[in-house]
Amino acid sequence: MAMRLIEKMLAPIRRKLSLMVTRGVVKLIKDTGGLQTLQLTALADETLDGVERIQQYGFTAHPHPESDCLILNVGANRSHPIVIAVDDRRYRLKLSPGEVALYDDQGQAVKLMRSGIVIESEFGTTHNGDMTINGNLDITGILTLAGINMNTHQHPITSGSSAGMTAGPQ
């Protein structure tokens, strides 16, 4: 009898706790305000509209529809859900323990790997501003400096007995 009474008293707390965290699927994204708002499906194809997505300061992303998300119901109140995490198993990178990456759906990535920092992009990378390199720089492609191809660049020979052009880089 005492156990039944305890179970009865704990039932409302158990219900509240079970409503605090929910999994969902992103359907639509509105990225025009201060916070993204999402339309989601959650429990039993329930549709949640205008759910705010909280992101880490300094990091932002625009997820694809059908991404998985984690919904936190503030105060276990289902009328105030927020999304605290979004993941998309279709594009997630597989890394070794301790490694970190920033990536997108096009295969572009900045990886902090055990072997060093790796930047991957089929579209190339652009750096604006000054750059200092402390160490060696190996270039396997064409080096262009101020619009001049350094791989084929030649200079005219203006002194001595022979006229013509230098042979270029060796």
mmCIF file with all atom_site columns, C-alpha atoms in Angstrom, residues 47 73 77 88 116 123 125 132 162:
data_model
loop_
_atom_site.group_PDB
_atom_site.id
_atom_site.type_symbol
_atom_site.label_atom_id
_atom_site.label_alt_id
_atom_site.label_comp_id
_atom_site.label_asym_id
_atom_site.label_entity_id
_atom_site.label_seq_id
_atom_site.pdbx_PDB_ins_code
_atom_site.Cartn_x
_atom_site.Cartn_y
_atom_site.Cartn_z
_atom_site.occupancy
_atom_site.B_iso_or_equiv
_atom_site.pdbx_formal_charge
_atom_site.auth_seq_id
_atom_site.auth_comp_id
_atom_site.auth_asym_id
_atom_site.auth_atom_id
_atom_site.pdbx_PDB_model_num
ATOM 1 C CA . THR A 1 47  ? 4.001  19.729 -35.711 1.00 0.00 ? 47  THR A CA 1
ATOM 2 C CA . ASN A 1 73  ? 10.744 22.009 -23.186 1.00 0.00 ? 73  ASN A CA 1
ATOM 3 C CA . ASN A 1 77  ? 6.220  23.044 -20.384 1.00 0.00 ? 77  ASN A CA 1
ATOM 4 C CA . ASP A 1 88  ? 22.456 15.822 -39.920 1.00 0.00 ? 88  ASP A CA 1
ATOM 5 C CA . GLY A 1 116 ? 47.609 19.132 -37.857 1.00 0.00 ? 116 GLY A CA 1
ATOM 6 C CA . PHE A 1 123 ? 36.318 25.473 -54.514 1.00 0.00 ? 123 PHE A CA 1
ATOM 7 C CA . THR A 1 125 ? 40.156 29.043 -50.166 1.00 0.00 ? 125 THR A CA 1
ATOM 8 C CA . THR A 1 132 ? 52.654 35.324 -41.492 1.00 0.00 ? 132 THR A CA 1
ATOM 9 C CA . SER A 1 162 ? 74.131 37.324 -74.760 1.00 0.00 ? 162 SER A CA 1
#
